[in-house]
Coordinates of N, CA and C in Angstrom, one line a residue:
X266 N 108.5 92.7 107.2 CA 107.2 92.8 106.6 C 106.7 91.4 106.3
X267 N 107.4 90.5 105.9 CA 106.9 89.3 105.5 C 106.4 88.6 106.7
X268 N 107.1 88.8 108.3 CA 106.7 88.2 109.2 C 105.3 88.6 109.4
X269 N 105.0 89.7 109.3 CA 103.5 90.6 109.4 C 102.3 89.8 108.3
X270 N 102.8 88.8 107.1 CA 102.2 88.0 106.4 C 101.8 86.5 106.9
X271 N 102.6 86.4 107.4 CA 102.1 84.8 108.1 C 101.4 85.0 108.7
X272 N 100.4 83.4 108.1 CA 98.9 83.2 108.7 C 99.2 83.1 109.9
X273 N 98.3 83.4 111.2 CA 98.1 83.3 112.1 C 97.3 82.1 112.6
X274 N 97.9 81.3 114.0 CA 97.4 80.2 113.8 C 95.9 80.3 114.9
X275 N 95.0 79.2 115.2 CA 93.8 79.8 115.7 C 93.9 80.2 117.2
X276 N 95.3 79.6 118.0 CA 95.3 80.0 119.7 C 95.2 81.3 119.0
X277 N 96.1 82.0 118.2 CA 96.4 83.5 118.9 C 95.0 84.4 118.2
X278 N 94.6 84.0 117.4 CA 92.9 84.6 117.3 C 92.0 84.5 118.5
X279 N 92.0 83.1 118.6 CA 91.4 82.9 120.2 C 91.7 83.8 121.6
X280 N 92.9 84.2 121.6 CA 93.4 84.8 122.6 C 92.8 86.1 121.8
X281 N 93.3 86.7 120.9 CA 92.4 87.8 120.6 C 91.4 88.4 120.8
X282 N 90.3 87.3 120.7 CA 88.9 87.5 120.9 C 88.5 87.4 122.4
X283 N 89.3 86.6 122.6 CA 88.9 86.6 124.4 C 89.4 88.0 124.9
X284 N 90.3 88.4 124.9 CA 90.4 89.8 124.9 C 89.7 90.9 124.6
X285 N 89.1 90.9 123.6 CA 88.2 91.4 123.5 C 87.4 91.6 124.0
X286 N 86.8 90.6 124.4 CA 85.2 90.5 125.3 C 85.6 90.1 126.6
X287 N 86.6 90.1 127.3 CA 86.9 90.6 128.4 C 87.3 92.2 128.5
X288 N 87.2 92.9 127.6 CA 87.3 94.3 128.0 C 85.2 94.7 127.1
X289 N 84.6 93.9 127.4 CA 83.4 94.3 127.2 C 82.9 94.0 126.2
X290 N 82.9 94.0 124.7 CA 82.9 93.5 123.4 C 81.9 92.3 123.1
X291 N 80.8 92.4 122.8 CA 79.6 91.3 123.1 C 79.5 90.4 121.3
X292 N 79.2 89.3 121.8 CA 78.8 88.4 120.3 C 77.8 89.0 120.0
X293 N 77.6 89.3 118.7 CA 76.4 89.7 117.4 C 75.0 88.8 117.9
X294 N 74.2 89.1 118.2 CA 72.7 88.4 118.7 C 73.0 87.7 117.3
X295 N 72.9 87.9 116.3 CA 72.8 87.0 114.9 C 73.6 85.9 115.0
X296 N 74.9 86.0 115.8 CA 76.0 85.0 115.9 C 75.3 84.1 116.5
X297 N 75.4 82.4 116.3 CA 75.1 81.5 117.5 C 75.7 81.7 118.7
X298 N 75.6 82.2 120.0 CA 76.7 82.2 121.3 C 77.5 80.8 121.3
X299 N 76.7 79.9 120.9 CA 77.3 78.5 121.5 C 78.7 78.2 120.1
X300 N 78.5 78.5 119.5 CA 79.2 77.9 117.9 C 80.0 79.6 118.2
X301 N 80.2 80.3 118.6 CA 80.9 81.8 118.2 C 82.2 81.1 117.9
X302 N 82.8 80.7 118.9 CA 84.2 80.4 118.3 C 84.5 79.4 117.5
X303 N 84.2 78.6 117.0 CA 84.3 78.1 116.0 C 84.0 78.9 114.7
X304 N 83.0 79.7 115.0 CA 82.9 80.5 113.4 C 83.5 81.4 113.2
X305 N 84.6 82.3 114.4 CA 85.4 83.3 114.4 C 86.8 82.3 114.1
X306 N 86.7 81.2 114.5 CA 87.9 80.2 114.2 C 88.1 80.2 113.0
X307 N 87.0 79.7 112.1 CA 86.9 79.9 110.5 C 87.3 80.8 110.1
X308 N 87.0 81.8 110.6 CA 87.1 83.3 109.5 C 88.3 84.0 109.8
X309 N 88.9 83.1 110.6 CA 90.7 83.9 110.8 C 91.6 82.9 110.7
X310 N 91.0 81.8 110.6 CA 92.3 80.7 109.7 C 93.0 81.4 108.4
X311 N 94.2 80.5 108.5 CA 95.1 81.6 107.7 C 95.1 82.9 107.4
X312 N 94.8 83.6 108.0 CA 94.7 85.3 107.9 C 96.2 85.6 108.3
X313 N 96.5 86.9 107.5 CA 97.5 87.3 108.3 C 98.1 87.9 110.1
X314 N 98.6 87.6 110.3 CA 99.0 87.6 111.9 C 99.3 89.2 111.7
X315 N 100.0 90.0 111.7 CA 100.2 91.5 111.5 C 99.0 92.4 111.1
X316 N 97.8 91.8 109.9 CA 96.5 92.5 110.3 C 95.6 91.9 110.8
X317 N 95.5 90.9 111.5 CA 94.6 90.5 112.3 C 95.2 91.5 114.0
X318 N 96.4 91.9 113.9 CA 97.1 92.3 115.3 C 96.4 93.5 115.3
X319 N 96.8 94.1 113.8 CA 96.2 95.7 113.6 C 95.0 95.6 113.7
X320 N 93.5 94.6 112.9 CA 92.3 94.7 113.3 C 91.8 94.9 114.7
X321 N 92.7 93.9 115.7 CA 92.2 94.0 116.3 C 92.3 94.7 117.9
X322 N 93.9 95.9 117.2 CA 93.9 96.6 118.4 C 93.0 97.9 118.0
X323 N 92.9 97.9 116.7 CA 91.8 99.2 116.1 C 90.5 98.8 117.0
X324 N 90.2 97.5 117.2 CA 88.9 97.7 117.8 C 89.4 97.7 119.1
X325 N 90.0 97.1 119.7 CA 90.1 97.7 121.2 C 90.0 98.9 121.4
X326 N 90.9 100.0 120.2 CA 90.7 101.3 120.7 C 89.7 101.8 120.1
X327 N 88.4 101.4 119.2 CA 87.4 102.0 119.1 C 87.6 102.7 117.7
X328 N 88.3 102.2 117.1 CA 88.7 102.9 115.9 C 87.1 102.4 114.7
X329 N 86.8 101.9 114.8 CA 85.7 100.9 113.6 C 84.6 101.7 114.4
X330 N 83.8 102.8 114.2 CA 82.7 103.5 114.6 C 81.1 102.4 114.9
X331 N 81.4 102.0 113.6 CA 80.2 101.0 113.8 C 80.2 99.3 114.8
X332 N 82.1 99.6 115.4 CA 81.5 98.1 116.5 C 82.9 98.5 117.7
X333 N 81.9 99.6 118.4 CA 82.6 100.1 119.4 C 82.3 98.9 120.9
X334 N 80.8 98.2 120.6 CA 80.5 97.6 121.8 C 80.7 96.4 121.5
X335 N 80.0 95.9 119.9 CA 80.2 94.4 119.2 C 81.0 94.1 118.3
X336 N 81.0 92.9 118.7 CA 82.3 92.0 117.7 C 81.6 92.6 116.4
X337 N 82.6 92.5 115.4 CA 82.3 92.1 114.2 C 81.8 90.8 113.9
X338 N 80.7 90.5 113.0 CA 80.1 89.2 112.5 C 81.9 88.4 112.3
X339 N 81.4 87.2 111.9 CA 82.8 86.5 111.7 C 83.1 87.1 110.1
X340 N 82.3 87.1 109.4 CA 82.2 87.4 108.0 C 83.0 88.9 107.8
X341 N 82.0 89.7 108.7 CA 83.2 91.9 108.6 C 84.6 91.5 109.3
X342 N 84.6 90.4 110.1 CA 85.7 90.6 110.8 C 86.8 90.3 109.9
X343 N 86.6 88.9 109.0 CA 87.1 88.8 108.4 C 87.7 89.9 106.6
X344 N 86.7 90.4 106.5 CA 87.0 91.5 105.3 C 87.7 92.8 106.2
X345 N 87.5 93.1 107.2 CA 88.6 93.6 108.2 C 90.0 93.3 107.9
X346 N 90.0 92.2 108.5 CA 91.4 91.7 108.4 C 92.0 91.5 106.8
X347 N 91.4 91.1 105.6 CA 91.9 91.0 104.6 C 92.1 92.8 104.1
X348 N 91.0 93.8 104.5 CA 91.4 94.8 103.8 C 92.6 95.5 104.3
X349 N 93.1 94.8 105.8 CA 94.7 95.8 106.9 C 95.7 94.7 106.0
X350 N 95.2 93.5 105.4 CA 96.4 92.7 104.7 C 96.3 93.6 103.7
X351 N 95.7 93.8 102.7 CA 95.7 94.1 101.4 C 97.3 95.5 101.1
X352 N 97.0 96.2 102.7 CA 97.9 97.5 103.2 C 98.7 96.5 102.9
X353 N 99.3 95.7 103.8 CA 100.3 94.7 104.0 C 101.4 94.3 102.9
X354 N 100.5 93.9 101.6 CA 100.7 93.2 100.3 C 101.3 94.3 99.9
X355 N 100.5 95.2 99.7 CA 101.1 96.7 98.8 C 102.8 96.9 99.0
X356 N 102.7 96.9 100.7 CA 103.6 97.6 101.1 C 104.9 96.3 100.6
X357 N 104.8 95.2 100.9 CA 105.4 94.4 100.6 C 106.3 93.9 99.2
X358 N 105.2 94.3 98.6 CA 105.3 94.8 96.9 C 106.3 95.7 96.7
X359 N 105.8 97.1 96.7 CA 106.6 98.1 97.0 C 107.9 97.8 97.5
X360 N 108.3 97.2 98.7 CA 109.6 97.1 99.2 C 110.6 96.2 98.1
X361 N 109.8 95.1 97.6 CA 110.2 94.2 97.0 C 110.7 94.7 95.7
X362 N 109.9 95.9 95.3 CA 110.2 96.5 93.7 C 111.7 97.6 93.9
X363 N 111.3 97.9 94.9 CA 112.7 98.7 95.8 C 114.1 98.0 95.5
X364 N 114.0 96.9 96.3 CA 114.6 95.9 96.2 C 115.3 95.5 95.0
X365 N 114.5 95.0 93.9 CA 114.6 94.9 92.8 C 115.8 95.9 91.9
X366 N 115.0 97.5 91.9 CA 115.1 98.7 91.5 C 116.7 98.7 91.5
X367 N 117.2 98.8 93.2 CA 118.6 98.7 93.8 C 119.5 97.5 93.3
X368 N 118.8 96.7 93.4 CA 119.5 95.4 92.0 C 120.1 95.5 91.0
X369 N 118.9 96.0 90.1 CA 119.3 96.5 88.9 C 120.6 97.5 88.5
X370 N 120.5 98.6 89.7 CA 121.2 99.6 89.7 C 122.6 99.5 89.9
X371 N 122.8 98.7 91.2 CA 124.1 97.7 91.4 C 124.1 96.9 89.7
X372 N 124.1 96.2 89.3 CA 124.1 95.5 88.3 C 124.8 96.7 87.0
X373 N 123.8 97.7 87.1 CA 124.2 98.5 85.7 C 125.8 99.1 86.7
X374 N 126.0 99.5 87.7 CA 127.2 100.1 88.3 C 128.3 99.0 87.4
X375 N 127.9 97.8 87.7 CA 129.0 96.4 87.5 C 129.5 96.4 86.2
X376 N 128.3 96.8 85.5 CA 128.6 96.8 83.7 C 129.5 97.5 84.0
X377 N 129.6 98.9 84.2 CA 130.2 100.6 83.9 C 131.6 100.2 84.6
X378 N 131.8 99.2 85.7 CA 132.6 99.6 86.3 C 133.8 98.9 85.4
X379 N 135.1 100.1 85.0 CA 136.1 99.2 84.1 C 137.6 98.8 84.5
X380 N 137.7 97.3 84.4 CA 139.0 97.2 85.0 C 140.5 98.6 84.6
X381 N 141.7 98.2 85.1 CA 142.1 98.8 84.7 C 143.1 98.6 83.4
X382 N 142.6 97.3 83.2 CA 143.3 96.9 81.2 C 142.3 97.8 80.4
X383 N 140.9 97.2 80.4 CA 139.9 98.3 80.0 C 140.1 99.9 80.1
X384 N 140.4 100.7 80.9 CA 140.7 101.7 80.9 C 141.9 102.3 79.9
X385 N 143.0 101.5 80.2 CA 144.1 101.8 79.7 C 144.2 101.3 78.3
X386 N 143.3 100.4 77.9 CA 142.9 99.8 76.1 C 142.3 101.2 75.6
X387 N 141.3 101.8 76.5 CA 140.2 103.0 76.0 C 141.2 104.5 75.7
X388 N 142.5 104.5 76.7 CA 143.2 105.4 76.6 C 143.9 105.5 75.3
X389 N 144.1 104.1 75.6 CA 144.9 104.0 73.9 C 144.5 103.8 72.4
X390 N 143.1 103.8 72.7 CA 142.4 104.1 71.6 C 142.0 105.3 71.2
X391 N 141.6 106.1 72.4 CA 141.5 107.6 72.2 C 143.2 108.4 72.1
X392 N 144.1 108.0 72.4 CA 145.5 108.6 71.6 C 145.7 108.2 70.6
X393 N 145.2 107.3 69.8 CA 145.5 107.0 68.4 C 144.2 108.1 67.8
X394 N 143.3 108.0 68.3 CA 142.1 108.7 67.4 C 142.6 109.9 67.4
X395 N 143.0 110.8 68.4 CA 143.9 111.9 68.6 C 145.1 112.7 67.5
X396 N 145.5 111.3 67.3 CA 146.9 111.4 66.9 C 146.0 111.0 65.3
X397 N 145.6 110.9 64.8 CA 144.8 110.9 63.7 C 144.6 111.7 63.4
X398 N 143.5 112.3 64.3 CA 142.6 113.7 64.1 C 143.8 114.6 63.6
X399 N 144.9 115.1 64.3 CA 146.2 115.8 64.3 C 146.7 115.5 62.9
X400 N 147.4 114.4 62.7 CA 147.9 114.0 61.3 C 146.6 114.3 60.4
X401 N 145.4 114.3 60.2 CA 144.5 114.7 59.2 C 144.6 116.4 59.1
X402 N 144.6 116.6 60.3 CA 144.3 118.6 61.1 C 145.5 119.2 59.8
X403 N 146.7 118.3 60.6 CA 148.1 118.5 59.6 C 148.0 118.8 58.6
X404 N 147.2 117.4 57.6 CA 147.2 117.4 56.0 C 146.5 118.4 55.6
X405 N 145.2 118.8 56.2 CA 144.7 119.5 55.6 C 145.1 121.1 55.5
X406 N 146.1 121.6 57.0 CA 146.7 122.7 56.6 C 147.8 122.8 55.7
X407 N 148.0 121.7 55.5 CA 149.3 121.5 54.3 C 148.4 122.0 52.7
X408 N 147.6 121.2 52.6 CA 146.5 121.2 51.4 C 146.1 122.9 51.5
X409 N 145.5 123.2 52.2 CA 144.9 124.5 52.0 C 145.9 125.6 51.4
X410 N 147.7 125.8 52.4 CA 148.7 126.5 52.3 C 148.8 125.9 50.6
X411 N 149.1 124.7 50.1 CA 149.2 124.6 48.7 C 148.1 125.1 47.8
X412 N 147.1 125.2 47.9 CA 145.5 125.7 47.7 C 146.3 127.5 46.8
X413 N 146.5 128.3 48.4 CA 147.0 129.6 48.3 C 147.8 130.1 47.1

């Protein structure tokens, strides 16, 4: 998942895009044609590599209704890609708190877990408490039969 976080650098956007518009996919008339790649350069610098992969096989397959024929401006392309990161972050989080969770849990196992001097100290403390209880149990049937 973290690999899916690293920024992507601008060849493999580039290659992206050319892909794109080699399978048909036309610049935004609003876009300058001459300056396009440069401003699609901009807006995918440091983006992540894993949603820029996902943005941009959704648009190959036509998943984005509103840019079945055209690019995204550089600007949607880019809130594209940040909202398939945002998935990314969550998910990363999530794994991370998992992670954590299972830590902790190991950790509390380590407390609980007791050598076996510990064990055998706790034995011997609960045979004395035993042996207590008994010698009191004792006295007091002694006391009550004198009571009678």
């Amino acid at each position: 998942m973290r690999k899916a976080l690293e920024p992507a650098n601008e060849r493999q956007s580039d290659i992206m895009l050319d892909a794109l518009m080699d399978r048909g996919f036309a610049i935004p008339d609003s876009v300058n044609a001459d300056k396009a790649g440069q401003f699609y350069a901009e807006a995918m610098r440091g983006k992540p590599i894993g949603a820029l992969r996902r943005v941009f096989e959704n648009l190959r397959l036509g998943r984005y209704p509103k840019f079945q024929s055209f690019l995204p401006k550089p600007a949607e392309l880019s809130a594209l890609v940040d909202a398939a990161a945002k998935h990314d972050r969550d998910l990363l989080r999530i794994e991370h708190e998992q992670a954590e969770a299972a830590k902790e849990r190991e950790a509390e196992r380590a407390r609980r877990y007791l050598t076996p001097e510990e064990r055998e100290r706790r034995r011997r403390r609960a045979r004395a408490v035993r042996e207590m209880i008994g010698t009191a149990t004792e006295a007091r049937k002694v006391e009550e039969s004198e009571d009678d």
